[in-house]
């Protein structure tokens, strides 16, 4: 299927260079994952017209299928997240692993890590994807080391399991009860979980009646299809010229979004936090903090032609709705040249209150969560949800249970 004129020597050189980078950045931690990454010809699993430089870039996912609206529904995931998730699974030779979401390359690396005595089952809901993965795995010599089947992995895979590890390589909004049932008692479930629109690849282990995290990595994945699909709600707010700003809610959408009609015509307010960030420093944990604690949290997108689109460098796509008003995360140059200061700009009659609520959360994050150890995540299945949660623990309701997020205190 791939172009046979590919420069194999160049591919091997780029793969080794990328392995060094992933090790240096801490995504590759173990000798097994390093060896697996160096062994699998990644370029044999991406569409033939993909430049080698793109294939062998740490953070580029290569889309392999889009739906009728152009939304990516299948891809070869970015190299950094593949190795990070395999590390999170803490696999050993001889283990059995279920990969949810096929593509070939990740399953081939899993086969390398669990070795000839291990087992890899890869499941995808889309028969076109499984056909492609089967063909590419065969061609790359992994045909008898990986079994690929077509199924909606929301449901138990009859005749297989329990697995020492389940690695979900598609964005999940909830944990399917079947995953817990198919996981060995001391197994690890690695899943990119969406929590109010913000995702982390979380490694979960059993802790009595619930699951607790052993690690978490920032991750973004194409969304789950089938029975576990979760639809976000979108509200389009047109300006006076018909160009729109869109607010997208993962959960907690306003009861009466019509209160926001015409909101972009109002005067804009702004409130600044005094909290600064140096250029190039990640603040992904602020997004998670908002997702947990900012009322009316949603994602913001601005069409070309809107005022917001003209000021793209001054804001980030995170917002909070308060009745007839909304505030969005903004930055301005910091006074002392120390990077940028966070604040909130807002539209609507109660914009000042909306912006203040956002700034209070920026300040709370700065005081209680920033530069501290990562939070721990837990999943409590329905029927096992605790009556009380420790103070400061955020809780997000899911269909089959509750996710809690706790920042270390003290
Ligand atoms: C990011 S791709 C998988 C990447 C792949 N593991 C690799 O080697 O790079 C996500 C896949 O999940 C699949 N998928 C979505 N919903 C699913 C479901 N409910 N059950 C199984 N597969 C699903 C999609 O069809 C898509 O091919």
Coordinates of C-alpha atoms and ligand atoms in Angstrom, one line a residue:
X1 CA 0.0 0.0 0.0
X2 CA 2.9 2.4 0.8
X3 CA 5.2 3.8 -1.7
X4 CA 7.9 1.2 -2.3
X5 CA 10.5 3.9 -3.2
X6 CA 10.6 5.1 0.4
X7 CA 14.1 5.9 1.6
X8 CA 14.4 3.2 4.3
X9 CA 17.8 4.4 5.5
X10 CA 16.5 8.0 5.9
X11 CA 13.4 6.6 7.7
X12 CA 15.6 4.6 10.1
X13 CA 17.7 7.7 10.7
X14 CA 14.7 9.9 11.5
X15 CA 13.2 7.2 13.7
X16 CA 16.4 6.9 15.8
X17 CA 16.5 10.7 16.1
X18 CA 12.9 10.8 17.3
X19 CA 13.5 8.0 19.7
X20 CA 16.4 10.0 21.2
X21 CA 14.1 13.1 21.5
X22 CA 11.3 11.2 23.1
X23 CA 13.7 9.7 25.6
X24 CA 15.2 13.1 26.3
X25 CA 11.7 14.6 26.9
X26 CA 10.8 11.8 29.3
X27 CA 8.1 10.2 27.2
X28 CA 10.2 7.0 26.6
X29 CA 11.3 5.8 30.1
X30 CA 12.0 2.1 29.7
X31 CA 14.4 0.0 27.6
X32 CA 11.5 -2.1 26.3
X33 CA 9.5 0.8 25.0
X34 CA 12.6 2.4 23.5
X35 CA 13.5 -0.9 21.7
X36 CA 9.9 -1.2 20.4
X37 CA 9.9 2.3 19.1
X38 CA 13.2 1.8 17.3
X39 CA 12.0 -1.5 15.8
X40 CA 8.6 -0.6 14.3
X41 CA 8.7 1.1 10.8
X42 CA 6.2 3.9 11.6
X43 CA 6.2 5.1 8.0
X44 CA 4.7 1.7 6.9
X45 CA 1.5 2.6 8.7
X46 CA 0.8 6.2 7.6
X47 CA -0.8 7.2 4.2
X48 CA 1.8 6.8 1.5
X49 CA 2.0 10.5 0.7
X50 CA 3.0 11.5 4.2
X51 CA 6.4 13.1 4.2
X52 CA 8.9 11.1 6.4
X53 CA 9.6 14.3 8.3
X54 CA 5.9 14.5 9.4
X55 CA 5.8 10.7 10.2
X56 CA 8.8 11.1 12.4
X57 CA 7.7 14.2 14.3
X58 CA 6.9 13.8 18.0
X59 CA 3.6 15.5 18.1
X60 CA 2.0 15.0 14.7
X61 CA -1.0 12.8 14.4
X62 CA -1.7 11.7 10.8
X63 CA -5.4 11.7 9.9
X64 CA -6.4 8.5 8.0
X65 CA -10.2 9.1 7.9
X66 CA -12.7 11.9 8.2
X67 CA -16.5 11.9 8.5
X68 CA -18.8 13.6 6.0
X69 CA -18.3 17.0 7.8
X70 CA -14.5 16.7 7.6
X71 CA -14.1 15.9 11.2
X72 CA -11.1 13.5 11.9
X73 CA -12.4 10.1 13.1
X74 CA -9.3 7.9 12.7
X75 CA -5.6 8.7 12.7
X76 CA -2.2 7.4 13.4
X77 CA -1.7 8.9 16.8
X78 CA 1.2 11.2 17.6
X79 CA 4.4 9.3 18.5
X80 CA 4.8 11.0 21.9
X81 CA 1.4 10.0 23.2
X82 CA 1.8 6.4 21.9
X83 CA 5.0 5.8 23.8
X84 CA 3.7 7.7 26.8
X85 CA 0.6 5.5 27.0
X86 CA 2.6 2.3 26.5
X87 CA 4.8 3.4 29.4
X88 CA 1.7 4.2 31.5
X89 CA 0.5 0.6 30.9
X90 CA 3.7 -0.8 32.6
X91 CA 3.6 -3.9 30.3
X92 CA 5.9 -6.8 30.8
X93 CA 6.9 -9.6 28.4
X94 CA 4.2 -12.3 28.2
X95 CA 1.3 -10.0 29.1
X96 CA -2.0 -9.7 27.3
X97 CA -3.2 -6.3 26.1
X98 CA -6.3 -4.9 24.5
X99 CA -5.9 -1.9 22.2
X100 CA -9.1 0.0 21.6
X101 CA -8.9 1.9 18.3
X102 CA -6.7 0.3 15.6
X103 CA -4.2 1.8 13.2
X104 CA -1.4 -0.8 13.2
X105 CA 1.6 1.1 14.5
X106 CA 0.7 1.2 18.1
X107 CA -0.3 -2.5 18.1
X108 CA 3.0 -3.4 16.5
X109 CA 4.9 -1.6 19.3
X110 CA 2.7 -3.4 21.9
X111 CA 3.6 -6.7 20.2
X112 CA 7.3 -5.8 20.5
X113 CA 6.9 -4.9 24.2
X114 CA 4.9 -8.1 25.3
X115 CA 7.1 -10.3 23.1
X116 CA 6.3 -13.7 21.5
X117 CA 4.6 -15.0 24.7
X118 CA 2.3 -12.0 25.0
X119 CA -1.0 -11.3 23.2
X120 CA -2.2 -8.2 21.5
X121 CA -5.9 -7.8 20.5
X122 CA -6.7 -4.6 18.6
X123 CA -10.4 -3.6 18.2
X124 CA -11.9 -0.9 16.1
X125 CA -15.5 -0.1 15.4
X126 CA -14.8 0.7 11.8
X127 CA -14.4 -2.2 9.4
X128 CA -12.4 0.0 7.0
X129 CA -9.9 0.8 9.8
X130 CA -9.6 -2.9 10.8
X131 CA -9.1 -3.9 7.2
X132 CA -6.3 -1.3 6.7
X133 CA -4.7 -2.2 10.0
X134 CA -4.7 -5.9 9.3
X135 CA -3.2 -5.4 5.8
X136 CA -0.4 -3.1 7.1
X137 CA 0.4 -5.3 10.1
X138 CA 0.6 -8.3 7.8
X139 CA 2.9 -6.4 5.4
X140 CA 5.2 -5.2 8.2
X141 CA 5.5 -8.8 9.6
X142 CA 3.2 -8.4 12.6
X143 CA 0.2 -10.4 11.2
X144 CA 0.6 -13.4 13.5
X145 CA 1.5 -11.3 16.6
X146 CA -1.6 -9.0 16.6
X147 CA -5.2 -10.0 16.3
X148 CA -7.4 -7.3 14.8
X149 CA -11.2 -7.5 15.1
X150 CA -14.1 -5.2 14.3
X151 CA -16.4 -4.3 17.3
X152 CA -17.8 -1.5 19.4
X153 CA -15.4 -1.7 22.3
X154 CA -18.0 -0.2 24.6
X155 CA -19.2 -3.8 24.9
X156 CA -17.3 -6.8 26.2
X157 CA -15.3 -8.7 23.5
X158 CA -16.6 -12.2 23.8
X159 CA -14.0 -14.9 24.0
X160 CA -11.1 -12.6 25.0
X161 CA -9.7 -11.4 28.3
X162 CA -9.1 -10.7 31.0
X163 CA -6.3 -8.4 29.9
X164 CA -3.3 -7.3 31.9
X165 CA -3.7 -3.9 30.2
X166 CA -6.4 -2.1 28.2
X167 CA -5.1 0.9 26.2
X168 CA -7.9 3.0 24.8
X169 CA -6.5 5.0 21.9
X170 CA -9.7 7.0 21.2
X171 CA -11.1 9.9 23.2
X172 CA -13.5 8.6 25.9
X173 CA -16.0 10.6 27.9
X174 CA -16.7 7.8 30.3
X175 CA -15.3 4.4 31.3
X176 CA -17.4 1.6 29.8
X177 CA -18.3 -0.9 32.6
X178 CA -17.0 -3.6 30.2
X179 CA -13.4 -2.3 30.5
X180 CA -13.4 -2.9 34.2
X181 CA -14.9 -6.4 33.7
X182 CA -12.3 -7.3 31.2
X183 CA -9.3 -6.0 33.2
X184 CA -7.3 -8.5 35.2
X185 CA -7.4 -7.9 39.0
X186 CA -4.0 -6.2 39.0
X187 CA -4.4 -4.8 35.4
X188 CA -3.9 -1.3 34.2
X189 CA -6.5 0.7 32.2
X190 CA -5.0 3.6 30.2
X191 CA -7.6 5.9 28.8
X192 CA -7.7 9.4 27.3
X193 CA -10.6 10.6 29.5
X194 CA -12.4 13.8 28.6
X195 CA -13.4 15.7 31.8
X196 CA -15.6 18.7 31.0
X197 CA -13.8 19.1 27.7
X198 CA -10.3 18.7 29.0
X199 CA -8.4 15.4 28.3
X200 CA -5.8 13.5 30.1
X201 CA -4.5 10.0 29.3
X202 CA -4.9 8.4 32.7
X203 CA -3.5 5.1 33.9
X204 CA -6.0 3.6 36.3
X205 CA -5.6 0.6 38.7
X206 CA -8.2 -1.0 40.9
X207 CA -8.4 0.1 44.5
X208 CA -11.1 -2.0 46.2
X209 CA -14.4 -0.8 44.7
X210 CA -13.0 2.0 42.5
X211 CA -10.1 2.9 40.3
X212 CA -7.3 5.3 41.1
X213 CA -4.7 6.9 38.8
X214 CA -1.0 6.0 38.8
X215 CA -0.1 8.6 36.1
X216 CA -1.7 11.2 33.8
X217 CA -0.4 12.8 30.5
X218 CA -1.9 15.7 28.5
X219 CA -3.5 14.1 25.4
X220 CA -6.0 14.8 22.7
X221 CA -7.7 12.1 20.6
X222 CA -10.4 11.7 18.0
X223 CA -13.8 11.1 19.8
X224 CA -15.3 7.8 20.6
X225 CA -18.1 6.5 18.3
X226 CA -20.8 4.0 18.9
X227 CA -22.6 3.4 22.2
X228 CA -20.1 5.4 24.3
X229 CA -20.3 8.5 22.1
X230 CA -20.8 11.8 23.9
X231 CA -22.3 14.7 22.0
X232 CA -21.2 18.2 22.9
X233 CA -23.7 21.1 22.8
X234 CA -22.8 24.1 20.7
X235 CA -24.2 27.6 20.8
X236 CA -23.5 30.0 17.9
X237 CA -23.5 33.7 18.9
X238 CA -23.6 35.8 15.7
X239 CA -22.2 39.4 15.8
X240 CA -23.8 42.4 13.9
X241 CA -22.2 41.2 10.7
X242 CA -23.4 37.6 10.9
X243 CA -19.9 36.2 11.9
X244 CA -20.1 34.1 14.9
X245 CA -18.4 33.1 18.1
X246 CA -19.2 29.5 19.2
X247 CA -19.4 28.2 22.7
X248 CA -19.1 24.4 23.0
X249 CA -20.2 22.6 26.2
X250 CA -19.0 19.2 27.2
X251 CA -21.5 19.2 30.1
X252 CA -23.3 21.8 32.2
X253 CA -24.7 23.7 29.2
X254 CA -26.9 26.7 30.2
X255 CA -30.6 25.9 30.6
X256 CA -31.6 29.0 28.7
X257 CA -28.9 29.9 26.1
X258 CA -31.2 32.5 24.5
X259 CA -30.1 34.8 27.3
X260 CA -26.9 35.2 25.4
X261 CA -28.6 36.4 22.2
X262 CA -27.0 39.6 20.9
X263 CA -24.3 39.4 23.7
X264 CA -21.4 40.4 21.3
X265 CA -23.0 43.8 20.8
X266 CA -22.5 44.7 24.4
X267 CA -19.5 46.6 25.8
X268 CA -16.6 44.5 26.7
X269 CA -15.3 44.4 30.3
X270 CA -12.0 43.1 31.5
X271 CA -10.4 42.0 34.8
X272 CA -6.7 41.2 35.4
X273 CA -5.3 38.7 37.8
X274 CA -1.8 39.7 38.6
X275 CA -0.8 36.1 37.8
X276 CA 1.8 35.8 35.1
X277 CA 3.3 33.1 32.8
X278 CA 6.6 33.1 31.0
X279 CA 6.4 32.6 27.2
X280 CA 6.6 29.0 26.1
X281 CA 5.6 27.6 29.5
X282 CA 2.6 25.2 29.4
X283 CA -0.4 26.0 31.6
X284 CA -2.5 22.9 30.6
X285 CA -3.2 22.4 34.3
X286 CA -5.1 25.8 34.3
X287 CA -7.5 24.3 31.7
X288 CA -8.1 21.3 33.9
X289 CA -8.7 23.6 36.9
X290 CA -11.3 25.6 35.0
X291 CA -12.9 22.4 33.8
X292 CA -13.3 21.4 37.5
X293 CA -14.1 24.7 39.2
X294 CA -15.2 27.4 36.8
X295 CA -19.1 27.5 36.6
X296 CA -20.4 27.5 33.0
X297 CA -17.0 26.3 31.6
X298 CA -16.9 25.9 27.9
X299 CA -14.6 26.1 24.8
X300 CA -14.7 29.1 22.6
X301 CA -14.1 29.4 18.9
X302 CA -14.2 32.5 16.8
X303 CA -15.0 32.7 13.0
X304 CA -12.9 34.9 10.8
X305 CA -14.5 38.3 10.7
X306 CA -15.3 38.5 14.4
X307 CA -13.5 41.0 16.6
X308 CA -12.1 38.0 18.6
X309 CA -10.6 36.5 15.4
X310 CA -8.7 39.7 14.9
X311 CA -7.2 39.5 18.3
X312 CA -6.2 35.8 18.3
X313 CA -2.9 36.3 20.1
X314 CA -4.6 37.9 23.2
X315 CA -6.9 35.0 24.3
X316 CA -7.2 31.3 24.7
X317 CA -10.3 29.2 23.8
X318 CA -11.6 28.7 27.4
X319 CA -14.7 30.5 28.7
X320 CA -17.2 30.7 31.5
X321 CA -20.9 31.5 31.0
X322 CA -22.8 33.4 33.6
X323 CA -26.5 33.8 32.7
X324 CA -26.6 36.5 30.0
X325 CA -22.8 37.0 29.9
X326 CA -19.6 35.1 29.2
X327 CA -15.9 35.7 30.0
X328 CA -12.9 34.2 28.2
X329 CA -9.3 33.6 29.2
X330 CA -7.1 36.5 28.1
X331 CA -3.5 37.6 28.3
X332 CA -1.7 41.0 28.1
X333 CA 2.0 41.7 28.3
X334 CA 3.2 41.5 31.9
X335 CA 4.2 44.8 33.5
X336 CA 7.8 43.8 34.3
X337 CA 8.4 42.0 31.0
X338 CA 8.0 38.7 32.7
X339 CA 5.9 37.2 29.9
X340 CA 2.1 37.6 30.0
X341 CA -0.5 38.3 32.6
X342 CA -3.7 36.2 32.7
X343 CA -7.0 37.9 33.0
X344 CA -10.5 37.7 31.6
X345 CA -12.4 39.7 29.0
X346 CA -16.2 39.4 28.9
X347 CA -19.3 40.3 27.0
X348 CA -22.8 40.9 28.4
X349 CA -24.6 42.9 31.0
X350 CA -23.0 40.8 33.8
X351 CA -19.6 40.6 32.0
X352 CA -17.7 42.2 35.0
X353 CA -19.1 39.4 37.3
X354 CA -18.2 36.7 34.7
X355 CA -14.7 38.0 34.3
X356 CA -14.2 38.3 38.1
X357 CA -15.4 34.7 38.6
X358 CA -12.8 33.6 36.0
X359 CA -10.0 35.7 37.5
X360 CA -10.8 34.2 41.0
X361 CA -10.2 30.8 39.6
X362 CA -6.9 31.8 37.9
X363 CA -5.8 33.1 41.3
X364 CA -7.0 29.9 43.1
X365 CA -5.1 27.8 40.6
X366 CA -2.0 29.8 41.0
X367 CA -2.1 29.4 44.8
X368 CA -3.4 25.9 45.2
X369 CA -2.3 23.9 42.1
X370 CA 0.4 25.6 40.1
X371 CA 3.9 24.1 40.2
X372 CA 2.7 21.4 42.5
X373 CA 2.5 17.6 42.0
X374 CA -0.1 16.5 39.5
X375 CA -3.6 15.8 40.8
X376 CA -4.8 12.3 41.3
X377 CA -7.9 11.0 39.5
X378 CA -10.3 8.3 40.7
X379 CA -13.3 6.7 39.1
X380 CA -16.2 5.5 41.3
X381 CA -18.6 3.2 39.5
X382 CA -22.3 3.8 40.1
X383 CA -23.3 2.0 43.3
X384 CA -19.9 2.7 44.8
X385 CA -19.9 6.5 44.9
X386 CA -18.7 7.9 48.3
X387 CA -21.2 10.0 50.2
X388 CA -18.6 12.6 51.1
X389 CA -15.5 13.9 49.2
X390 CA -12.5 15.6 50.8
X391 CA -12.6 19.4 50.5
X392 CA -11.0 20.7 47.3
X393 CA -11.8 17.5 45.4
X394 CA -13.6 18.1 42.1
X395 CA -16.3 15.7 41.0
X396 CA -17.6 15.2 37.5
X397 CA -20.7 13.0 36.9
X398 CA -20.5 10.4 34.2
X399 CA -23.1 8.0 32.8
X400 CA -21.6 4.9 34.6
X401 CA -20.0 6.6 37.6
X402 CA -18.2 9.6 39.0
X403 CA -14.7 11.0 38.2
X404 CA -12.9 12.8 41.1
X405 CA -9.9 14.9 40.8
X406 CA -7.8 15.8 43.9
X407 CA -4.9 18.1 44.1
X408 CA -2.3 17.5 46.8
X409 CA -2.9 19.7 49.8
X410 CA -0.5 21.3 52.2
Ligands
LIG1 C1 -6.7 7.6 17.0 S1 -7.4 6.2 16.2 C2 -6.4 4.9 16.8 C3 -4.9 5.0 16.6 C4 -4.2 3.7 16.6 N1 -4.2 3.0 17.9 C5 -2.7 3.9 16.2 O1 -2.0 2.9 16.1 O2 -2.3 5.0 16.0 C6 -8.9 6.0 17.0 C7 -9.7 4.8 16.5 O3 -10.8 4.5 17.4 C8 -11.8 4.0 16.7 N2 -13.0 3.9 17.5 C9 -13.9 5.0 17.8 N3 -14.9 4.5 18.6 C10 -14.7 3.2 18.8 C11 -15.4 2.3 19.6 N4 -16.5 2.5 20.2 N5 -14.9 1.0 19.6 C12 -13.7 0.7 19.0 N6 -13.0 1.6 18.2 C13 -13.5 2.9 18.2 C14 -11.9 4.8 15.4 O4 -12.6 4.1 14.4 C15 -10.4 5.1 15.1 O5 -9.9 4.3 14.1

